[in-house]
Short mmCIF file of C-alpha atoms and ligand atoms in Angstrom, two decimals:
data_model
loop_
_atom_site.label_atom_id
_atom_site.label_comp_id
_atom_site.label_asym_id
_atom_site.label_seq_id
_atom_site.Cartn_x
_atom_site.Cartn_y
_atom_site.Cartn_z
CA MET A 1 28.90 42.18 -81.54
CA ALA A 2 32.15 42.97 -79.83
CA LYS A 3 32.88 41.17 -76.62
CA LYS A 4 32.10 43.21 -73.51
CA GLU A 5 34.00 42.58 -70.29
CA TYR A 6 33.01 43.32 -66.71
CA ALA A 7 34.27 42.63 -63.22
CA PHE A 8 31.60 40.49 -61.63
CA TYR A 9 30.31 40.63 -58.06
CA PRO A 10 28.05 37.57 -57.65
CA GLY A 11 27.08 38.06 -54.00
CA CYS A 12 26.38 35.40 -51.41
CA SER A 13 22.92 34.30 -52.54
CA SER A 14 24.20 33.47 -56.04
CA GLN A 15 26.78 30.96 -54.89
CA LEU A 16 26.56 27.24 -55.56
CA LYS A 17 23.63 25.72 -53.68
CA ALA A 18 22.58 29.08 -52.21
CA SER A 19 19.09 30.57 -52.42
CA ALA A 20 19.57 32.32 -55.77
CA SER A 21 21.99 29.91 -57.41
CA ASN A 22 19.62 29.52 -60.35
CA TYR A 23 19.73 33.27 -60.96
CA LEU A 24 23.47 33.02 -61.60
CA VAL A 25 23.02 29.99 -63.85
CA SER A 26 20.64 31.92 -66.08
CA VAL A 27 22.79 35.05 -66.02
CA ASN A 28 25.73 33.02 -67.25
CA ALA A 29 23.69 31.57 -70.11
CA MET A 30 22.29 34.98 -71.03
CA CYS A 31 25.77 36.52 -71.03
CA LYS A 32 27.12 33.75 -73.21
CA THR A 33 24.58 34.57 -75.89
CA LEU A 34 25.28 38.30 -75.59
CA ASP A 35 29.04 37.69 -75.74
CA VAL A 36 29.57 39.22 -72.31
CA LYS A 37 32.56 38.10 -70.29
CA LEU A 38 32.06 38.28 -66.53
CA THR A 39 35.21 37.80 -64.48
CA THR A 40 34.49 37.20 -60.81
CA ILE A 41 36.36 39.52 -58.45
CA PRO A 42 38.95 37.28 -56.76
CA ASP A 43 38.20 36.54 -53.10
CA TRP A 44 35.20 38.92 -53.00
CA ASN A 45 33.41 39.24 -49.66
CA CYS A 46 29.80 39.74 -48.55
CA CYS A 47 28.45 43.29 -49.07
CA GLY A 48 26.81 43.23 -45.62
CA ALA A 49 23.35 43.67 -47.20
CA SER A 50 21.04 46.32 -45.76
CA ILE A 51 20.08 44.28 -42.75
CA SER A 52 23.48 43.96 -41.05
CA TYR A 53 23.39 47.61 -39.96
CA ALA A 54 23.06 47.14 -36.19
CA GLY A 55 26.07 44.87 -36.06
CA ALA A 56 28.03 46.71 -38.69
CA GLY A 57 27.74 50.41 -38.03
CA GLU A 58 28.72 52.81 -40.77
CA LEU A 59 32.42 52.58 -41.54
CA PRO A 60 32.79 48.79 -41.31
CA ARG A 61 29.98 48.48 -43.86
CA HIS A 62 31.74 50.82 -46.27
CA VAL A 63 35.05 49.07 -45.69
CA LEU A 64 33.49 45.73 -46.52
CA ASN A 65 32.31 47.07 -49.88
CA ALA A 66 35.51 48.97 -50.52
CA ARG A 67 37.52 45.77 -50.15
CA ASN A 68 35.68 44.39 -53.17
CA PHE A 69 36.30 47.59 -55.11
CA ALA A 70 39.99 47.53 -54.25
CA LEU A 71 40.33 43.90 -55.32
CA SER A 72 38.54 44.67 -58.55
CA GLU A 73 40.77 47.66 -59.30
CA GLN A 74 43.82 45.57 -58.58
CA HIS A 75 42.92 42.46 -60.58
CA LEU A 76 40.52 43.76 -63.19
CA PRO A 77 41.63 47.35 -63.81
CA GLY A 78 39.39 49.53 -65.94
CA GLN A 79 36.39 47.22 -65.81
CA ASP A 80 33.02 48.27 -64.39
CA ILE A 81 31.84 46.17 -61.47
CA VAL A 82 28.54 44.46 -62.20
CA ALA A 83 26.25 43.03 -59.54
CA THR A 84 23.17 40.90 -60.13
CA CYS A 85 21.69 41.17 -56.64
CA ALA A 86 19.66 44.28 -55.85
CA ALA A 87 20.89 44.51 -52.27
CA CYS A 88 24.56 44.00 -53.19
CA TRP A 89 24.31 46.63 -55.88
CA LEU A 90 22.56 49.09 -53.62
CA GLY A 91 25.01 48.59 -50.77
CA ALA A 92 27.98 48.93 -53.07
CA ARG A 93 26.60 51.98 -54.89
CA GLU A 94 25.84 53.64 -51.59
CA THR A 95 29.39 53.08 -50.38
CA LYS A 96 30.80 54.33 -53.67
CA GLU A 97 28.73 57.55 -53.50
CA LYS A 98 29.59 58.18 -49.87
CA LEU A 99 33.30 57.70 -50.44
CA ASP A 100 33.23 59.87 -53.57
CA ALA A 101 31.59 62.66 -51.60
CA SER A 102 33.76 62.62 -48.49
CA SER A 103 37.53 62.68 -48.47
CA GLN A 104 37.45 62.02 -44.74
CA LEU A 105 35.42 58.84 -45.18
CA LEU A 106 37.67 57.76 -48.04
CA ALA A 107 40.78 58.30 -45.92
CA ASP A 108 39.23 56.38 -43.01
CA THR A 109 38.27 53.56 -45.35
CA ASN A 110 41.74 53.30 -46.76
CA GLU A 111 43.25 53.36 -43.29
CA ALA A 112 41.16 50.30 -42.45
CA LEU A 113 41.80 48.62 -45.79
CA LYS A 114 45.51 48.91 -45.17
CA ALA A 115 45.12 46.28 -42.46
CA ALA A 116 44.17 43.90 -45.25
CA GLY A 117 46.98 45.14 -47.49
CA LEU A 118 44.61 46.92 -49.86
CA HIS A 119 43.97 50.39 -51.21
CA TYR A 120 40.92 51.83 -52.94
CA GLU A 121 41.52 54.43 -55.64
CA GLY A 122 37.90 55.40 -56.21
CA LYS A 123 37.89 54.47 -59.86
CA ALA A 124 35.63 51.44 -60.22
CA GLU A 125 32.03 52.04 -61.31
CA ILE A 126 29.27 49.92 -59.74
CA ARG A 127 26.43 48.85 -62.00
CA HIS A 128 23.44 46.54 -61.88
CA MET A 129 23.18 43.86 -64.56
CA VAL A 130 19.90 45.33 -65.75
CA ALA A 131 21.54 48.71 -66.28
CA VAL A 132 24.27 47.03 -68.29
CA LEU A 133 21.68 45.34 -70.50
CA ILE A 134 19.71 48.51 -71.09
CA GLU A 135 22.56 50.99 -71.38
CA ASP A 136 25.31 48.97 -73.05
CA PHE A 137 23.01 46.96 -75.33
CA GLY A 138 19.55 48.49 -75.52
CA TYR A 139 16.24 46.74 -76.13
CA ALA A 140 16.67 46.41 -79.89
CA GLU A 141 20.05 44.75 -79.52
CA LEU A 142 18.76 42.47 -76.75
CA GLY A 143 15.92 41.38 -79.03
CA LYS A 144 18.18 40.24 -81.85
CA PRO A 145 19.25 36.84 -80.46
CA VAL A 146 15.63 35.85 -79.68
CA VAL A 147 14.86 32.55 -81.42
CA LYS A 148 11.88 31.54 -79.30
CA PRO A 149 9.64 34.51 -78.60
CA LEU A 150 7.70 33.84 -75.39
CA GLU A 151 4.41 34.31 -77.24
CA GLY A 152 1.22 34.09 -75.23
CA LEU A 153 2.89 34.33 -71.82
CA LYS A 154 1.70 37.10 -69.52
CA PHE A 155 4.13 38.51 -66.97
CA ALA A 156 3.55 40.71 -63.96
CA GLY A 157 6.78 42.72 -63.78
CA TYR A 158 7.65 42.96 -60.10
CA VAL A 159 10.50 45.44 -59.78
CA GLY A 160 10.44 45.65 -55.98
CA CYS A 161 12.49 48.15 -54.00
CA GLN A 162 16.20 48.01 -54.17
CA THR A 163 16.78 47.77 -57.93
CA ASN A 164 14.52 50.78 -58.13
CA ARG A 165 15.25 53.02 -55.16
CA PRO A 166 17.12 55.15 -54.27
CA PHE A 167 19.30 54.84 -57.37
CA GLY A 168 17.18 52.99 -59.90
CA ILE A 169 17.85 52.74 -63.60
CA ALA A 170 18.68 55.99 -65.37
CA GLY A 171 15.68 57.65 -66.99
CA GLU A 172 13.09 55.57 -65.11
CA SER A 173 10.61 56.85 -62.51
CA PHE A 174 10.59 55.48 -58.98
CA GLU A 175 6.84 55.02 -58.79
CA ASN A 176 6.34 53.40 -62.19
CA PRO A 177 9.54 52.12 -63.77
CA MET A 178 8.95 50.59 -67.21
CA TYR A 179 12.17 48.74 -67.94
CA LEU A 180 11.10 45.33 -66.75
CA ASP A 181 7.93 45.51 -68.86
CA LYS A 182 10.07 46.53 -71.82
CA LEU A 183 12.40 43.58 -71.27
CA VAL A 184 9.37 41.28 -71.16
CA GLU A 185 8.16 42.69 -74.47
CA THR A 186 11.65 42.41 -75.92
CA VAL A 187 11.49 38.63 -75.52
CA GLY A 188 8.08 38.48 -77.15
CA ALA A 189 5.88 38.06 -74.07
CA GLU A 190 3.03 40.22 -72.86
CA ALA A 191 3.80 42.70 -70.07
CA LEU A 192 0.92 43.44 -67.71
CA THR A 193 1.66 47.15 -67.50
CA GLN A 194 -1.33 47.79 -65.22
CA TYR A 195 0.06 45.47 -62.51
CA ASP A 196 -0.23 47.73 -59.49
CA GLN A 197 2.14 46.03 -57.04
CA LYS A 198 5.17 46.63 -59.23
CA VAL A 199 7.18 48.54 -56.63
CA THR A 200 5.64 47.22 -53.41
CA CYS A 201 8.09 46.09 -50.73
CA CYS A 202 8.09 42.32 -50.07
CA GLY A 203 9.40 42.90 -46.57
CA GLY A 204 12.99 42.28 -47.63
CA ALA A 205 15.17 40.81 -44.93
CA LEU A 206 12.37 41.33 -42.41
CA ALA A 207 10.63 38.31 -43.93
CA PHE A 208 12.96 36.44 -41.59
CA SER A 209 12.32 38.45 -38.46
CA GLU A 210 8.78 39.78 -38.98
CA THR A 211 7.37 36.98 -41.09
CA GLU A 212 3.68 37.75 -40.53
CA LYS A 213 4.06 41.38 -41.55
CA ALA A 214 6.06 40.47 -44.65
CA MET A 215 3.51 37.83 -45.63
CA LYS A 216 0.83 40.49 -45.84
CA GLN A 217 2.98 42.36 -48.36
CA ILE A 218 3.65 39.20 -50.33
CA LYS A 219 -0.02 38.31 -50.38
CA ASP A 220 -0.82 41.66 -52.04
CA ILE A 221 1.96 41.15 -54.57
CA VAL A 222 0.76 37.69 -55.62
CA GLU A 223 -2.96 38.46 -55.44
CA SER A 224 -2.63 41.39 -57.79
CA ALA A 225 -0.66 39.27 -60.26
CA TYR A 226 -3.61 36.84 -60.33
CA ASP A 227 -6.12 39.69 -60.64
CA HIS A 228 -4.32 40.96 -63.71
CA GLY A 229 -4.27 37.54 -65.33
CA ALA A 230 -0.54 36.84 -64.99
CA ASP A 231 0.96 33.46 -65.83
CA MET A 232 4.06 34.36 -63.87
CA ILE A 233 5.81 37.08 -61.94
CA VAL A 234 9.20 38.26 -63.14
CA THR A 235 11.71 40.18 -61.01
CA PRO A 236 15.30 41.45 -61.07
CA CYS A 237 15.88 40.87 -57.33
CA PRO A 238 16.94 37.59 -55.67
CA LEU A 239 15.40 38.46 -52.30
CA CYS A 240 12.08 39.42 -53.91
CA GLN A 241 12.21 36.18 -55.87
CA ALA A 242 12.83 34.03 -52.82
CA ASN A 243 10.32 35.80 -50.55
CA VAL A 244 7.49 35.93 -53.07
CA GLU A 245 7.95 32.33 -54.20
CA VAL A 246 8.73 30.63 -50.92
CA TYR A 247 6.05 32.12 -48.66
CA GLN A 248 3.10 31.34 -50.95
CA SER A 249 2.59 27.93 -49.34
CA GLU A 250 2.52 29.55 -45.88
CA ILE A 251 0.02 32.16 -47.05
CA ASN A 252 -2.14 29.37 -48.45
CA LYS A 253 -2.13 27.73 -45.02
CA THR A 254 -3.13 30.82 -43.10
CA HIS A 255 -5.47 32.46 -45.63
CA SER A 256 -6.93 29.42 -47.42
CA THR A 257 -5.73 30.84 -50.72
CA LYS A 258 -4.56 28.61 -53.54
CA PHE A 259 -1.49 30.53 -54.64
CA ALA A 260 0.94 28.79 -56.97
CA MET A 261 2.32 31.69 -58.95
CA PRO A 262 5.79 31.05 -60.38
CA VAL A 263 8.34 33.80 -59.77
CA THR A 264 11.10 34.06 -62.35
CA TYR A 265 14.11 36.22 -63.15
CA TYR A 266 14.41 38.41 -66.27
CA SER A 267 17.57 36.46 -67.10
CA GLN A 268 15.58 33.23 -67.22
CA LEU A 269 13.13 34.73 -69.71
CA MET A 270 15.99 35.90 -71.86
CA THR A 271 17.83 32.59 -71.69
CA VAL A 272 14.74 30.66 -72.77
CA ALA A 273 13.97 33.16 -75.55
CA TYR A 274 17.58 32.86 -76.70
CA GLY A 275 17.07 29.11 -77.11
CA GLY A 276 18.62 27.94 -73.82
CA THR A 277 17.68 24.63 -72.21
CA PRO A 278 15.61 24.51 -68.99
CA LYS A 279 18.82 23.70 -67.15
CA GLU A 280 20.71 26.63 -68.64
CA ALA A 281 17.82 28.88 -67.63
CA GLY A 282 17.92 27.51 -64.07
CA LEU A 283 14.29 26.41 -64.34
CA ASP A 284 15.06 23.43 -62.11
CA GLY A 285 15.59 25.87 -59.23
CA HIS A 286 11.96 26.64 -58.46
CA ILE A 287 9.65 25.42 -55.72
CA ILE A 288 6.69 26.60 -57.81
CA LYS A 289 7.59 25.35 -61.28
CA PRO A 290 7.36 27.86 -64.13
CA THR A 291 5.67 25.21 -66.26
CA LYS A 292 4.72 27.42 -69.19
CA LEU A 293 8.27 28.67 -69.54
CA GLN A 294 9.54 25.13 -69.30
CA GLU A 295 7.23 24.11 -72.17
CA ILE A 296 8.75 26.72 -74.42
CA ALA A 297 12.28 25.85 -73.33
CA VAL A 298 11.95 22.19 -74.33
CA LYS A 299 10.44 23.00 -77.72
CA VAL A 300 12.85 22.40 -80.57
CA VAL A 301 13.18 25.29 -82.96
CA PRO A 302 14.67 25.05 -86.41
CA LYS A 303 18.21 26.50 -86.52
CA ARG A 304 18.33 29.79 -88.36
CA MET B 1 26.69 49.14 -22.32
CA GLY B 2 25.00 50.76 -19.35
CA ASP B 3 28.13 52.80 -18.72
CA MET B 4 28.10 54.04 -22.24
CA ASN B 5 24.54 55.24 -21.79
CA ILE B 6 25.36 57.07 -18.55
CA GLN B 7 28.40 58.63 -20.19
CA ALA B 8 26.24 59.86 -23.08
CA ILE B 9 23.61 61.36 -20.76
CA GLU B 10 26.30 63.22 -18.87
CA GLN B 11 28.07 64.42 -21.97
CA TYR B 12 25.01 65.73 -23.79
CA ARG B 13 22.82 66.65 -20.82
CA SER B 14 19.47 67.42 -22.36
CA ASP B 15 20.69 68.11 -25.89
CA PHE B 16 19.49 64.96 -27.59
CA LEU B 17 19.53 66.57 -31.04
CA LYS B 18 23.25 67.26 -30.64
CA GLU B 19 23.84 63.71 -29.47
CA VAL B 20 22.08 62.38 -32.56
CA GLU B 21 23.98 64.74 -34.83
CA GLU B 22 27.33 63.65 -33.48
CA ARG B 23 26.79 59.97 -32.92
CA VAL B 24 24.13 58.67 -35.27
CA GLU B 25 24.76 57.91 -38.93
CA GLU B 26 23.44 60.84 -41.00
CA GLY B 27 22.13 62.35 -37.75
CA HIS B 28 23.10 65.85 -38.87
CA TRP B 29 20.18 65.72 -41.31
CA VAL B 30 17.49 65.55 -38.63
CA LYS B 31 17.18 69.32 -38.24
CA MET B 32 16.39 69.63 -41.95
CA CYS B 33 13.07 67.81 -41.60
CA MET B 34 10.11 70.10 -42.30
CA GLN B 35 7.53 67.75 -40.80
CA CYS B 36 5.52 67.28 -43.98
CA GLY B 37 4.72 63.66 -43.10
CA VAL B 38 5.36 62.16 -46.53
CA CYS B 39 7.81 59.62 -45.13
CA SER B 40 5.35 58.40 -42.54
CA GLY B 41 2.90 57.39 -45.23
CA SER B 42 5.59 55.45 -47.08
CA CYS B 43 6.57 52.62 -44.75
CA PRO B 44 5.38 49.16 -45.83
CA PHE B 45 4.90 48.15 -42.18
CA GLY B 46 3.29 51.52 -41.46
CA PRO B 47 0.59 50.43 -38.98
CA HIS B 48 3.27 48.74 -36.87
CA TRP B 49 5.36 51.85 -36.34
CA ALA B 50 4.38 53.32 -32.95
CA HIS B 51 6.28 56.43 -34.06
CA PRO B 52 6.67 56.85 -37.83
CA PRO B 53 9.83 58.60 -39.11
CA GLN B 54 8.39 62.12 -39.12
CA GLU B 55 7.33 61.71 -35.50
CA ILE B 56 10.74 60.35 -34.54
CA PHE B 57 12.39 63.44 -36.00
CA MET B 58 10.01 65.62 -34.01
CA MET B 59 10.69 63.66 -30.83
CA ILE B 60 14.45 64.02 -31.30
CA ARG B 61 14.08 67.77 -31.48
CA ALA B 62 11.83 67.69 -28.42
CA GLY B 63 14.56 65.82 -26.53
CA LYS B 64 12.57 62.64 -25.97
CA ARG B 65 15.68 60.54 -25.68
CA GLU B 66 14.42 57.49 -23.79
CA GLU B 67 11.25 57.26 -25.83
CA VAL B 68 13.10 57.34 -29.13
CA LEU B 69 15.97 55.04 -28.30
CA SER B 70 13.91 52.40 -26.58
CA SER B 71 11.31 52.43 -29.35
CA ASP B 72 10.50 49.42 -31.46
CA SER B 73 9.72 51.66 -34.43
CA MET B 74 13.08 52.03 -36.18
CA TRP B 75 13.36 48.27 -36.24
CA MET B 76 10.31 48.13 -38.52
CA CYS B 77 12.29 49.70 -41.37
CA THR B 78 12.52 47.31 -44.34
CA SER B 79 15.10 49.42 -46.25
CA CYS B 80 12.57 49.98 -49.02
CA TYR B 81 13.75 53.55 -49.70
CA ASN B 82 10.23 54.77 -50.45
CA CYS B 83 10.72 57.65 -48.05
CA VAL B 84 14.10 58.67 -49.41
CA VAL B 85 12.94 59.19 -52.98
CA ARG B 86 9.85 61.09 -51.82
CA CYS B 87 11.20 63.36 -49.08
CA PRO B 88 11.09 66.98 -50.33
CA ARG B 89 14.16 67.77 -48.22
CA GLN B 90 16.04 64.69 -49.41
CA LEU B 91 16.80 63.34 -45.97
CA PRO B 92 18.53 59.92 -46.01
CA ILE B 93 15.72 58.62 -43.80
CA THR B 94 16.56 54.93 -44.21
CA GLN B 95 20.09 55.45 -42.92
CA ILE B 96 18.90 57.62 -40.06
CA MET B 97 16.45 54.90 -38.98
CA HIS B 98 19.21 52.29 -39.18
CA GLY B 99 21.59 54.67 -37.44
CA LEU B 100 19.20 55.33 -34.54
CA ALA B 101 18.51 51.62 -34.16
CA THR B 102 22.22 50.85 -34.17
CA TYR B 103 22.96 53.54 -31.62
CA ALA B 104 20.15 52.34 -29.36
CA HIS B 105 21.53 48.83 -29.60
CA ARG B 106 25.04 49.96 -28.71
CA LEU B 107 23.79 51.85 -25.67
CA GLY B 108 21.83 48.81 -24.56
CA LEU B 109 18.52 50.67 -24.88
CA ALA B 110 17.01 48.75 -27.80
CA PRO B 111 14.04 46.59 -26.85
CA ARG B 112 15.06 43.14 -25.68
CA ASN B 113 14.33 40.25 -28.01
CA GLN B 114 13.51 42.63 -30.84
CA PRO B 115 13.55 40.07 -33.69
CA THR B 116 15.00 42.37 -36.37
CA ARG B 117 17.72 43.53 -34.00
CA ASP B 118 18.63 39.93 -33.30
CA PHE B 119 18.57 39.07 -36.99
CA SER B 120 20.72 42.06 -37.87
CA ILE B 121 23.40 41.09 -35.34
CA LEU B 122 23.21 37.46 -36.41
CA PHE B 123 23.61 38.43 -40.06
CA TRP B 124 26.63 40.60 -39.38
CA GLU B 125 28.35 37.94 -37.30
CA ASN B 126 27.49 35.31 -39.87
CA CYS B 127 28.79 37.21 -42.89
CA THR B 128 31.95 38.57 -41.31
CA LYS B 129 33.06 35.28 -39.81
CA THR B 130 34.22 33.83 -43.12
CA GLY B 131 33.56 36.84 -45.32
CA ARG B 132 30.47 35.26 -46.86
CA VAL B 133 26.98 34.42 -45.68
CA ASN B 134 26.23 30.90 -44.52
CA GLU B 135 22.52 30.77 -45.35
CA LEU B 136 21.84 27.55 -43.48
CA LYS B 137 23.33 28.75 -40.21
CA LEU B 138 21.59 32.09 -40.66
CA THR B 139 18.20 30.44 -41.07
CA LEU B 140 18.72 28.05 -38.18
CA GLY B 141 19.95 30.96 -36.07
CA VAL B 142 16.67 32.79 -36.65
CA TYR B 143 14.58 29.75 -35.81
CA PHE B 144 16.49 28.87 -32.67
CA ARG B 145 16.89 32.35 -31.19
CA GLU B 146 14.08 31.72 -28.74
CA GLY B 147 15.50 28.43 -27.54
CA LEU B 148 15.59 24.84 -28.60
CA MET B 149 11.90 23.90 -28.43
CA ALA B 150 10.72 27.07 -30.15
CA GLY B 151 13.34 26.45 -32.81
CA ILE B 152 12.28 22.92 -33.49
CA LYS B 153 8.68 24.07 -33.74
CA LYS B 154 9.53 26.87 -36.14
CA ALA B 155 11.77 24.66 -38.25
CA TRP B 156 8.99 22.07 -38.37
CA ASN B 157 6.46 24.68 -39.50
CA MET B 158 8.81 25.79 -42.22
CA ARG B 159 9.82 22.27 -43.22
CA ASN B 160 8.09 22.42 -46.60
CA ILE B 161 10.03 25.52 -47.53
CA GLY B 162 13.35 24.11 -46.37
CA PHE B 163 12.71 20.84 -48.13
CA GLY B 164 11.71 22.62 -51.33
CA LEU B 165 14.89 24.68 -51.29
CA LEU B 166 16.90 21.53 -50.64
CA LEU B 167 15.34 19.71 -53.59
CA THR B 168 15.89 22.64 -55.92
CA LYS B 169 19.54 22.85 -54.80
CA ARG B 170 19.01 26.23 -53.17
CA LEU B 171 19.96 25.17 -49.65
CA ASN B 172 22.97 23.09 -48.78
CA PRO B 173 22.74 20.94 -45.62
CA PHE B 174 26.52 20.60 -45.52
CA GLU B 175 26.87 24.31 -44.90
CA LEU B 176 26.48 23.37 -41.27
CA PHE B 177 30.05 22.05 -41.39
CA LYS B 178 31.70 23.92 -44.19
CA GLY B 179 30.20 26.87 -46.02
CA HIS B 180 31.44 29.34 -48.58
CA ALA B 181 34.38 31.36 -47.35
CA CYS B 182 36.93 34.01 -48.34
CA LYS B 183 40.61 33.10 -48.42
CA ASP B 184 41.90 36.19 -46.64
CA GLN B 185 39.74 35.97 -43.54
CA LYS B 186 42.58 37.28 -41.41
CA GLY B 187 42.81 40.41 -43.52
CA ILE B 188 39.05 40.92 -43.37
CA HIS B 189 38.96 40.61 -39.59
CA ALA B 190 41.91 42.99 -39.19
CA MET B 191 40.40 45.64 -41.45
CA LEU B 192 37.00 45.46 -39.72
CA LYS B 193 38.61 45.80 -36.31
CA LYS B 194 40.45 48.87 -37.54
CA ALA B 195 37.24 50.28 -39.03
CA GLN B 196 35.44 49.88 -35.70
CA GLU B 197 38.23 51.72 -33.91
CA ILE B 198 38.13 54.61 -36.35
CA GLU B 199 34.35 54.81 -36.20
CA ALA B 200 34.36 55.00 -32.40
CA ARG B 201 36.85 57.86 -32.63
CA ARG B 202 34.78 59.76 -35.20
CA HIS B 203 31.51 59.37 -33.34
CA LYS B 204 33.18 60.50 -30.12
CA LEU B 205 32.37 57.28 -28.37
CA PRO B 206 34.32 56.52 -25.21
CA ALA B 207 37.17 54.08 -25.85
S1 SF4 C 401 9.38 63.36 -45.84
FE1 SF4 C 401 11.29 64.38 -45.23
S2 SF4 C 401 10.70 66.46 -44.66
FE2 SF4 C 401 8.80 65.25 -44.74
S3 SF4 C 401 8.51 64.57 -42.61
FE3 SF4 C 401 9.66 62.95 -43.65
S4 SF4 C 401 11.83 63.46 -43.28
FE4 SF4 C 401 10.63 65.27 -42.78
S1 SF4 C 402 13.08 52.77 -45.94
FE1 SF4 C 402 12.38 52.39 -43.84
S2 SF4 C 402 11.74 54.39 -43.11
FE2 SF4 C 402 11.84 54.54 -45.34
S3 SF4 C 402 9.77 54.08 -46.09
FE3 SF4 C 402 10.92 52.16 -46.09
S4 SF4 C 402 10.47 51.24 -44.11
FE4 SF4 C 402 9.90 53.41 -43.94
#
């Protein structure tokens, strides 16, 4: 397989000792196997996420994203920008589409960027890691490096909102996207395709400000995974991961439930299936341990 | 803030739709709404919206300025984009909700102590200070927004979560002193200041 290169936008939650640091660890391991080279955009800044709107306003938000694009164009010309976080990707894509569509907005953005000594040409493409996997590799290719099929494991594929709407993955429906289930099957596990909370909102950033309301959403998401017989939930979104994992203990307190459903990333499944260690798969980064995945990860397989 | 509100009332008289079109992000879309109600059935926090999106669009056209801008409703938006992919007229409803909330905040009409408003402002200040989010300060900021005692109580209630994140290396206590940061913070601050100036000009806000 020829080496593929991308400009990488890690986003704040992926940084060392941040809430999704184990996502990045597993992405790195997965990319190593797939011979993907991710070069981090030098001095990248926060995308602003969706929630900063009241402080940000419109143009400052676009300018924040455009700074990353400009840096990428300057230092990593010709490479697509890849983001792993749903919110980063969405924010960046939105900015890209707005600037593409309006010469006025583009001119305003560049006027502001000039104050930081930068200029945005409008060339860089913004893609989510999942789109890269599906479009630049494809399921068959992604299945080739599997040395430890995750046989017997049942996953509820929780896609959530922002990897799915409004842009989503090309060729997928908004109400019932199949790609996560297909990725699960690609690594030899069972996808619970009837899982009905697949695209339910976890509350997003409002889990911070409206915790009770978000916990109701999260309760539905976890409960349905149990009802369908899931061993684990898998998701492509760091905020979904954090919300759905972290609030289970609180829900147990208020609702006398006994939730302990691990919530993993697709990249962790792939890393383990590709023969990665628990550490390489970031399995040490969970409050609710994905024990069954861990068991497979420590198993020794004969070299092929 | 109050002055800005008075100025707006004088400038637009009773034409609230025009005010929204000129000053609110994506506000020019409001008149395209055909009142089908699909968006209103799409919000995850639906029961908590006193006025769901469809109703807000109707109220804007009916000139119910105070009622809209002082409403809690827009702040219930989770940015789930359910509405956007379903709307038959393809209105960017999420952005309009955020835009209305932002405008209400700028005029000083947003409900006081609205938790999502406070979090939004906190997040923006947090991430633009160094160019990157400081998750510890952000979390503490949320807990302590209602004062010291409330904060200690909230932090205590959430101690298992915080401790779990700490143990799994997903929260760094030293972020209190030194967090992740961009090198060119000066450049970032200068460009954002410029962007705010341009935006005020475009939205015809008084200088
Ligand atoms: S879905 Fe669109 S057209 Fe229908 S009420 Fe909502 S905004 Fe209006
Ligand atoms: S994006 Fe906001 S307005 Fe649209 S459905 Fe979700 S919560 Fe409702």
